[in-house]
Backbone as XML, in Angstrom:
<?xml version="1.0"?>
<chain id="A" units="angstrom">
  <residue number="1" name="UNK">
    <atom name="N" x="-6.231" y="-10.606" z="-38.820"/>
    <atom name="CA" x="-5.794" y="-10.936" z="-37.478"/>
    <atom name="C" x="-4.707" y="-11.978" z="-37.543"/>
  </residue>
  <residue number="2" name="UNK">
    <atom name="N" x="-4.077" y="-11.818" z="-36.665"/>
    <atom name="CA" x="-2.901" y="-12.414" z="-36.829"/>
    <atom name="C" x="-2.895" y="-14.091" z="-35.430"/>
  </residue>
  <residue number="3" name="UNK">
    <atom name="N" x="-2.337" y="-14.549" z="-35.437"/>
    <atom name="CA" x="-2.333" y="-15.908" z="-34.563"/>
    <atom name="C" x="-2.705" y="-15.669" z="-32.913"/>
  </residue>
  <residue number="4" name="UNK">
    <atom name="N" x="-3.412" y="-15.646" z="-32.130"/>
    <atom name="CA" x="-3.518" y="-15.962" z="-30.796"/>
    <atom name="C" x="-4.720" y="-14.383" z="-30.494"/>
  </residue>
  <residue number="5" name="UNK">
    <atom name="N" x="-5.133" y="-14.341" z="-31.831"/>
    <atom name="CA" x="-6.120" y="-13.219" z="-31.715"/>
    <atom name="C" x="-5.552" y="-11.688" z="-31.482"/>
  </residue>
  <residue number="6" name="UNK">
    <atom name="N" x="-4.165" y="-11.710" z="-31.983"/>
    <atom name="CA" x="-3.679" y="-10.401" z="-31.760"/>
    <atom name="C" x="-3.700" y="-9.595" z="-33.122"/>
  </residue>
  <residue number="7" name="UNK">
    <atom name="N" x="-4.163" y="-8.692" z="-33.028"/>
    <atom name="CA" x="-4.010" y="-7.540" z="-34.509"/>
    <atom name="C" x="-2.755" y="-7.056" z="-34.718"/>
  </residue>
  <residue number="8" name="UNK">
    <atom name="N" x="-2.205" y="-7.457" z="-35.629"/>
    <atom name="CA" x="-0.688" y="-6.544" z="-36.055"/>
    <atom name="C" x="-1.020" y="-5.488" z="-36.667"/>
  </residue>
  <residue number="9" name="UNK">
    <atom name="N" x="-0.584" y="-3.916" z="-35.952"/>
    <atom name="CA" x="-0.563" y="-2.327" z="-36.397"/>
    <atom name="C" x="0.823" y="-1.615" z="-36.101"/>
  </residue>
  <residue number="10" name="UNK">
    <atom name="N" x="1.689" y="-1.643" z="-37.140"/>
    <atom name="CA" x="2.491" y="-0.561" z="-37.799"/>
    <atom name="C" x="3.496" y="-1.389" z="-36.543"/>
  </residue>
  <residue number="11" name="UNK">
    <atom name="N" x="3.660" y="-2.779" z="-36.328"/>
    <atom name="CA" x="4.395" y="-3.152" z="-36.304"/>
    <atom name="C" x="4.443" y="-3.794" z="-34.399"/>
  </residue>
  <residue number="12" name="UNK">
    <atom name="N" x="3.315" y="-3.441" z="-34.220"/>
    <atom name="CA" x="3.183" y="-3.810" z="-32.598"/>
    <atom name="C" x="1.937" y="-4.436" z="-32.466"/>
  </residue>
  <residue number="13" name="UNK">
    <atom name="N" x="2.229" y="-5.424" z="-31.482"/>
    <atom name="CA" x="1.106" y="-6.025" z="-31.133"/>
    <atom name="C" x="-0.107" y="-6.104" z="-30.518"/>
  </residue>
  <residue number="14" name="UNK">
    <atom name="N" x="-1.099" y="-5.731" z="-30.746"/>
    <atom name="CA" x="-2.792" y="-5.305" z="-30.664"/>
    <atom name="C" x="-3.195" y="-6.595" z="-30.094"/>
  </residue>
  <residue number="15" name="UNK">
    <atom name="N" x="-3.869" y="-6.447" z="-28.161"/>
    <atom name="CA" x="-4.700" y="-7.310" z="-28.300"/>
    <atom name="C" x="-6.430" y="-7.084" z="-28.601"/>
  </residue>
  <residue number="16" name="UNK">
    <atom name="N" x="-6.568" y="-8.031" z="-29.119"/>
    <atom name="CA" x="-8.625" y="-7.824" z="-29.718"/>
    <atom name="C" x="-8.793" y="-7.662" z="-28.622"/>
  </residue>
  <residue number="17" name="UNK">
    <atom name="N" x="-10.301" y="-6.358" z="-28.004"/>
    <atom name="CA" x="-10.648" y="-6.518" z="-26.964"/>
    <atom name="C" x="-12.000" y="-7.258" z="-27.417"/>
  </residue>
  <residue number="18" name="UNK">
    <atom name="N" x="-12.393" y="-8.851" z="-26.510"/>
    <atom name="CA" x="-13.405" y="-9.167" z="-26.481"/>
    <atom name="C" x="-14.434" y="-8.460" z="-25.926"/>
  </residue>
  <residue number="19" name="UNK">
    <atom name="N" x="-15.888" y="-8.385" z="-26.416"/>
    <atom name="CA" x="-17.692" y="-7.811" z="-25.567"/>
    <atom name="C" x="-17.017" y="-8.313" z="-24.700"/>
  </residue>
  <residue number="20" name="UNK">
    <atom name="N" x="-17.395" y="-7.548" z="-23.778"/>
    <atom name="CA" x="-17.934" y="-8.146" z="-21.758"/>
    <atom name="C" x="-19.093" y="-8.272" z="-21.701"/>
  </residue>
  <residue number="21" name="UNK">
    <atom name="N" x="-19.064" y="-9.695" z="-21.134"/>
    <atom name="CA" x="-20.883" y="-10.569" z="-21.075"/>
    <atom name="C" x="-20.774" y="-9.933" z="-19.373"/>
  </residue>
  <residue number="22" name="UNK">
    <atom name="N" x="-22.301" y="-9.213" z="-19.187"/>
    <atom name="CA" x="-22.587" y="-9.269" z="-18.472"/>
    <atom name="C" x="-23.327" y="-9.949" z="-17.536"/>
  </residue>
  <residue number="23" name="UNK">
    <atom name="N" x="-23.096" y="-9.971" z="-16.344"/>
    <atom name="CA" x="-23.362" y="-10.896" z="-14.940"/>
    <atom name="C" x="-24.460" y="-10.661" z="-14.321"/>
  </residue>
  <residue number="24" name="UNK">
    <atom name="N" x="-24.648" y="-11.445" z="-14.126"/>
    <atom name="CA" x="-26.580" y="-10.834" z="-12.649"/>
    <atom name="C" x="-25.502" y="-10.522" z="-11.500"/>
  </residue>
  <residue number="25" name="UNK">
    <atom name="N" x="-25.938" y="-9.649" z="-10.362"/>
    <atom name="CA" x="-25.581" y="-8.728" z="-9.021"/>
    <atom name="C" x="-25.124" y="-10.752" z="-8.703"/>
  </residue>
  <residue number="26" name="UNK">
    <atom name="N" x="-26.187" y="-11.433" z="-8.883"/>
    <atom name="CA" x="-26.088" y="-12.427" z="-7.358"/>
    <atom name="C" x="-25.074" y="-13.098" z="-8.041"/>
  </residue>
  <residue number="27" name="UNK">
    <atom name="N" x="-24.471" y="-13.891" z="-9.702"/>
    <atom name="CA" x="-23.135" y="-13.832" z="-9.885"/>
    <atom name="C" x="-22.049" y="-13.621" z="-9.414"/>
  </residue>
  <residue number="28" name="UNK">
    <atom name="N" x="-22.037" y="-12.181" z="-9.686"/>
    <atom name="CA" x="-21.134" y="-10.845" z="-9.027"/>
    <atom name="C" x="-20.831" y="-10.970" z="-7.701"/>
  </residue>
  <residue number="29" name="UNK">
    <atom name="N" x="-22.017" y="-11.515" z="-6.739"/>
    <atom name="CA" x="-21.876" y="-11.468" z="-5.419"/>
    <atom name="C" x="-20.940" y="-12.975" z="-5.101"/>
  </residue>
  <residue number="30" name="UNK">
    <atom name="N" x="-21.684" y="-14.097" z="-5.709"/>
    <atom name="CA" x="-21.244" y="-15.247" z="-5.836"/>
    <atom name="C" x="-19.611" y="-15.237" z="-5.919"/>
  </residue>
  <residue number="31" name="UNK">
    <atom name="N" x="-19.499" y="-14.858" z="-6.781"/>
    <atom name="CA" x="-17.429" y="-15.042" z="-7.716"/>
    <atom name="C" x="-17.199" y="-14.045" z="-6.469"/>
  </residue>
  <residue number="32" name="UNK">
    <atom name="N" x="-17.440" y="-13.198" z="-6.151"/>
    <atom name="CA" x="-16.704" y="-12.732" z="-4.678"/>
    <atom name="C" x="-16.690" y="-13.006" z="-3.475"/>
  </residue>
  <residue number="33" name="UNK">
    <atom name="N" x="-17.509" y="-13.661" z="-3.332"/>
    <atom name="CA" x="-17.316" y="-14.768" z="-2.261"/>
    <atom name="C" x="-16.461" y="-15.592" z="-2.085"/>
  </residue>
  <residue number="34" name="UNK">
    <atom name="N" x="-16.506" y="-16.517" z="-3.735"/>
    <atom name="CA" x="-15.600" y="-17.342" z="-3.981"/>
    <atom name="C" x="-13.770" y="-16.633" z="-3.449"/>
  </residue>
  <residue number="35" name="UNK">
    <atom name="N" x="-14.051" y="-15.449" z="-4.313"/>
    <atom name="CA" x="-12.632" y="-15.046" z="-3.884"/>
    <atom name="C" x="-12.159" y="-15.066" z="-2.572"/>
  </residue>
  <residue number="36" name="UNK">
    <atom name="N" x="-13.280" y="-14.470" z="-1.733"/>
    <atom name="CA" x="-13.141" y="-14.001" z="-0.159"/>
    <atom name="C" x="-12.130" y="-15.682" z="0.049"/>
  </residue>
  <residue number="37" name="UNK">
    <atom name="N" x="-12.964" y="-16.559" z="-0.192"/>
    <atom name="CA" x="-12.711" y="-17.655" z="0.757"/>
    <atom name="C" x="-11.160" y="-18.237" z="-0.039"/>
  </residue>
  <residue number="38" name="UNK">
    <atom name="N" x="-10.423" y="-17.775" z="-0.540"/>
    <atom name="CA" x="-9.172" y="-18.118" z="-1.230"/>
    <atom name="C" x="-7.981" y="-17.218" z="-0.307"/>
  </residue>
  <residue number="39" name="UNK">
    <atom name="N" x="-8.652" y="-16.180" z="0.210"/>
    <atom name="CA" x="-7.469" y="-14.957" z="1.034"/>
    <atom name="C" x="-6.983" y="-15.730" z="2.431"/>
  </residue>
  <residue number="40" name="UNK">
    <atom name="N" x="-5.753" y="-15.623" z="2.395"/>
    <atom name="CA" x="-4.958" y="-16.266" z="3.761"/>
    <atom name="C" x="-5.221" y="-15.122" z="4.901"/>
  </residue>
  <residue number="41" name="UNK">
    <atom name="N" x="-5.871" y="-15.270" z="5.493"/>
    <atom name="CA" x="-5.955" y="-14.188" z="6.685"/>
    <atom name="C" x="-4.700" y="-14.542" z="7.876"/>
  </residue>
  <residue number="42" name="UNK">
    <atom name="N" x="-4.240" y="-13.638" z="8.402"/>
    <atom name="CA" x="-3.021" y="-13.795" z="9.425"/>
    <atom name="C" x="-3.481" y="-14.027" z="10.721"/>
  </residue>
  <residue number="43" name="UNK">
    <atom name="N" x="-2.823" y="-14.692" z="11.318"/>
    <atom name="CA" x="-2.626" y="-15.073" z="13.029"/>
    <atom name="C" x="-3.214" y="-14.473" z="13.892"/>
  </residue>
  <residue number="44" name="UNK">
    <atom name="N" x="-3.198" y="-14.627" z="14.892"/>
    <atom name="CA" x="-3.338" y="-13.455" z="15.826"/>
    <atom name="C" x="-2.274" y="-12.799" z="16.296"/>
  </residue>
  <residue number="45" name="UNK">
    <atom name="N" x="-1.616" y="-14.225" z="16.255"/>
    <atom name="CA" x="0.058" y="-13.793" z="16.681"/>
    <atom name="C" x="0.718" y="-13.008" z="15.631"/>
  </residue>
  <residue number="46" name="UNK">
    <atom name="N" x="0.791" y="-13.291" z="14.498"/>
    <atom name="CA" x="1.190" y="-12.564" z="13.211"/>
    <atom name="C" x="0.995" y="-10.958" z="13.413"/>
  </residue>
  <residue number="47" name="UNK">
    <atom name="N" x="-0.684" y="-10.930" z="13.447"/>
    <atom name="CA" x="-0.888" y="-9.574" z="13.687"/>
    <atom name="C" x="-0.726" y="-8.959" z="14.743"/>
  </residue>
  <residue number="48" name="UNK">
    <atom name="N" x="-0.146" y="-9.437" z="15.872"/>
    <atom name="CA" x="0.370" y="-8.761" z="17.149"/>
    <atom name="C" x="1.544" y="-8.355" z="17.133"/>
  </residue>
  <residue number="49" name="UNK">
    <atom name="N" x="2.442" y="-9.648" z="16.383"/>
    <atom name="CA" x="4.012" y="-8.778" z="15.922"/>
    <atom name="C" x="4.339" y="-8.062" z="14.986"/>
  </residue>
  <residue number="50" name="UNK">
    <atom name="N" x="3.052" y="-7.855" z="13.882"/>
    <atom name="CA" x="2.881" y="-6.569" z="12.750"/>
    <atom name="C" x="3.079" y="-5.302" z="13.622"/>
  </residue>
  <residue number="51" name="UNK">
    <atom name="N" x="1.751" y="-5.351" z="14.535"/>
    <atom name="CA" x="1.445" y="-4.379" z="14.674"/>
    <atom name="C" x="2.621" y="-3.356" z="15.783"/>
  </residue>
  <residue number="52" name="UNK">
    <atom name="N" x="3.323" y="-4.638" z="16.592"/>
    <atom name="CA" x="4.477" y="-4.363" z="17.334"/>
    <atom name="C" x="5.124" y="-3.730" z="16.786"/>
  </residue>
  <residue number="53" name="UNK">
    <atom name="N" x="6.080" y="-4.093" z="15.826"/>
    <atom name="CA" x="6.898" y="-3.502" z="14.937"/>
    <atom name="C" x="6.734" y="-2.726" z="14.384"/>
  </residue>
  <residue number="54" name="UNK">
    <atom name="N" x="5.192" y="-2.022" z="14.358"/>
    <atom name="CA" x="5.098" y="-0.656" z="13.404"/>
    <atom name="C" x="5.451" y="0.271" z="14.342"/>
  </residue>
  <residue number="55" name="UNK">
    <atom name="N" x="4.956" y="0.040" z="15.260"/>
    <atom name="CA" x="4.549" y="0.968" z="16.399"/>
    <atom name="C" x="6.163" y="1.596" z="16.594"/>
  </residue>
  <residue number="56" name="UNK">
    <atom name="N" x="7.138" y="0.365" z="17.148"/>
    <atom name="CA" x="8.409" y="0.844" z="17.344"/>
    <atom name="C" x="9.385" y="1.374" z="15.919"/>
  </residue>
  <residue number="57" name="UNK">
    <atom name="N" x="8.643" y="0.926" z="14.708"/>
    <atom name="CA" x="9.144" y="1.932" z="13.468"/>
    <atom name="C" x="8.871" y="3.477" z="13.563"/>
  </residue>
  <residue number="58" name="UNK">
    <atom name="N" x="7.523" y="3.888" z="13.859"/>
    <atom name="CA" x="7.065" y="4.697" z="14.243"/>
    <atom name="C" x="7.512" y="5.528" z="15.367"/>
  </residue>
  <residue number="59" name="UNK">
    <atom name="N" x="7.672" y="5.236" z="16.725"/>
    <atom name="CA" x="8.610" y="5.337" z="17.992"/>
    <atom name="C" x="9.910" y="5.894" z="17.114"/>
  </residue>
  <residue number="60" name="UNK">
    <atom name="N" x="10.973" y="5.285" z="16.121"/>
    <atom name="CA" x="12.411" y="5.066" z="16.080"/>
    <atom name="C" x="11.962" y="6.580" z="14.939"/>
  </residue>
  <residue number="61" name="UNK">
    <atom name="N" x="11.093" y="6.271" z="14.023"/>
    <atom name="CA" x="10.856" y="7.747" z="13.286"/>
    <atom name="C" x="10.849" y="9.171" z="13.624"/>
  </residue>
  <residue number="62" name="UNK">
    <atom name="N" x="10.402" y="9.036" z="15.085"/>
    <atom name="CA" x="9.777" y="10.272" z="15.978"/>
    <atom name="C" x="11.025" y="10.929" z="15.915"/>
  </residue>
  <residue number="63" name="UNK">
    <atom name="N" x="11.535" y="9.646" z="17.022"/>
    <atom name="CA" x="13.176" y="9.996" z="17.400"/>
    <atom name="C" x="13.850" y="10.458" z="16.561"/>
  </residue>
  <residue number="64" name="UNK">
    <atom name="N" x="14.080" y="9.822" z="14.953"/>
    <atom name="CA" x="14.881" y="10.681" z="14.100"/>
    <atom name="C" x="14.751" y="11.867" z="13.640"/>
  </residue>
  <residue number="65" name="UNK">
    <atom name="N" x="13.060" y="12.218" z="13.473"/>
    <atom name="CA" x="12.836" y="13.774" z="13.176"/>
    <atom name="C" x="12.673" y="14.466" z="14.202"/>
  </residue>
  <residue number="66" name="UNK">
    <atom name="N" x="12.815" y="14.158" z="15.325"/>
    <atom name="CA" x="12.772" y="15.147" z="16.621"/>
    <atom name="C" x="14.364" y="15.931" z="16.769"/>
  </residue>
  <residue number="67" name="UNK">
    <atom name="N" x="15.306" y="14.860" z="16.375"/>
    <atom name="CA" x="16.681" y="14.934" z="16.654"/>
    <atom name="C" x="17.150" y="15.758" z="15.452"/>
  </residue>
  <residue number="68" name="UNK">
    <atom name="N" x="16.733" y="15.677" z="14.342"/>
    <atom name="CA" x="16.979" y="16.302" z="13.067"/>
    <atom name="C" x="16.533" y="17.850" z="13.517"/>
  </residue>
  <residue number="69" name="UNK">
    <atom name="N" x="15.371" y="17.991" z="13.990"/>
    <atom name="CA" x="14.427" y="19.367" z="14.167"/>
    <atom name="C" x="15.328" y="19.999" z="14.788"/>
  </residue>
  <residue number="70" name="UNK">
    <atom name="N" x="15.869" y="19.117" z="16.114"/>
    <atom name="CA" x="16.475" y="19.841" z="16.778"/>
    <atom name="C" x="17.931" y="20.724" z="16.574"/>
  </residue>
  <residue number="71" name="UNK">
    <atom name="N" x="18.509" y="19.399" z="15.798"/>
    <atom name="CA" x="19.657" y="20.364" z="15.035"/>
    <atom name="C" x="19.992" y="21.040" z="14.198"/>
  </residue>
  <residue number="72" name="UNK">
    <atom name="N" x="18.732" y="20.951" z="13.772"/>
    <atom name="CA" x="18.356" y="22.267" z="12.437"/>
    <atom name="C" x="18.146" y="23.399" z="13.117"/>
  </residue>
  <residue number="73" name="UNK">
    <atom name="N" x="17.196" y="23.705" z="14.062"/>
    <atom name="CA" x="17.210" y="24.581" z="14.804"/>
    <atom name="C" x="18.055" y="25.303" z="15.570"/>
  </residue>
  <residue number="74" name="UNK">
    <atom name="N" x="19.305" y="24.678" z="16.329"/>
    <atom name="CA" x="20.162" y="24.888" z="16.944"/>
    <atom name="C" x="20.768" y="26.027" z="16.085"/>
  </residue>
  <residue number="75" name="UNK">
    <atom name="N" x="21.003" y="24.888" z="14.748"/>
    <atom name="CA" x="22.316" y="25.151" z="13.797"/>
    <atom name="C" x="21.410" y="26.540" z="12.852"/>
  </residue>
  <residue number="76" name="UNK">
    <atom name="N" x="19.780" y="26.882" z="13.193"/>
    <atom name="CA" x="19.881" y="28.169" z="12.921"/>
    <atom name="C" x="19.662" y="29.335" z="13.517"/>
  </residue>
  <residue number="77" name="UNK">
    <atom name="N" x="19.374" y="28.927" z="14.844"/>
    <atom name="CA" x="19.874" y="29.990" z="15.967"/>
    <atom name="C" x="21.322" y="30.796" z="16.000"/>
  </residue>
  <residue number="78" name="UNK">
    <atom name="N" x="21.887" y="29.414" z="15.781"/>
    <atom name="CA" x="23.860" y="29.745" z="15.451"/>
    <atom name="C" x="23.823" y="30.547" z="14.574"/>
  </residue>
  <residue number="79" name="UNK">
    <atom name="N" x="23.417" y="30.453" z="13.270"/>
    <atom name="CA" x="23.316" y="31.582" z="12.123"/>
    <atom name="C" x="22.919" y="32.653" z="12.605"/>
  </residue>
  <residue number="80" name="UNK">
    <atom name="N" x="21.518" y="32.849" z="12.759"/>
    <atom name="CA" x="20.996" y="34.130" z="13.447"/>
    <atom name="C" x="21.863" y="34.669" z="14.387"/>
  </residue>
  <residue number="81" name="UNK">
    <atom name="N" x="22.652" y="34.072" z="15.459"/>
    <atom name="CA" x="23.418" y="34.984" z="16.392"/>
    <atom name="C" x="24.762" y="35.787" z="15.850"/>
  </residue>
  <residue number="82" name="UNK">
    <atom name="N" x="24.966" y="35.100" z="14.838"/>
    <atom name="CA" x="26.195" y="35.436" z="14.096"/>
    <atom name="C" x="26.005" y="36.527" z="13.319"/>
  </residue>
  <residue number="83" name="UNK">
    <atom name="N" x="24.498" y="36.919" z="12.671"/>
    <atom name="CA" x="24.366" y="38.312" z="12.158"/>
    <atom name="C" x="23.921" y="38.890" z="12.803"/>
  </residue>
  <residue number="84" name="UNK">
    <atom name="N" x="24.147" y="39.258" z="14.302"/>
    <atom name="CA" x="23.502" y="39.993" z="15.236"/>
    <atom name="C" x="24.924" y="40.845" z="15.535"/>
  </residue>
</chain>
């Protein structure tokens, strides 16, 4: 083994995988808790102007594939009349 616990093979660097010590459930439950309480949860206000702005992304999306549909369609009606 080579310095910082890495195995050198055919020229690349191997890390050792250490055993995983296993945890009791209430551990497990514990350290995620811990985590829970580290997460920044957003505003109210935050999440009112998220949710604003999707909505009118969504709205502005419609509009572009409605307008697209439409001139695809047009433009193959035009075709079709032309081999008639």
């Amino acid at each position: 083994m080579g310095q910082g616990g890495a195995a050198v093979v055919q020229g690349t660097a191997v890390e050792a995988e250490a055993p995983r010590k296993r945890i009791s459930p209430f551990q497990f439950f514990s350290q995620v808790r811990a985590e829970g309480r580290k997460i920044t949860w957003p505003s109210r206000k935050e999440t009112w102007i998220t949710s604003v702005m999707v909505f009118i992304m969504v709205a502005l999306a419609t509009l572009f594939f409605w307008v697209v549909d439409l001139v695809m369609a047009l433009g193959a009606n035009q075709l079709i009349q032309i081999g008639r």
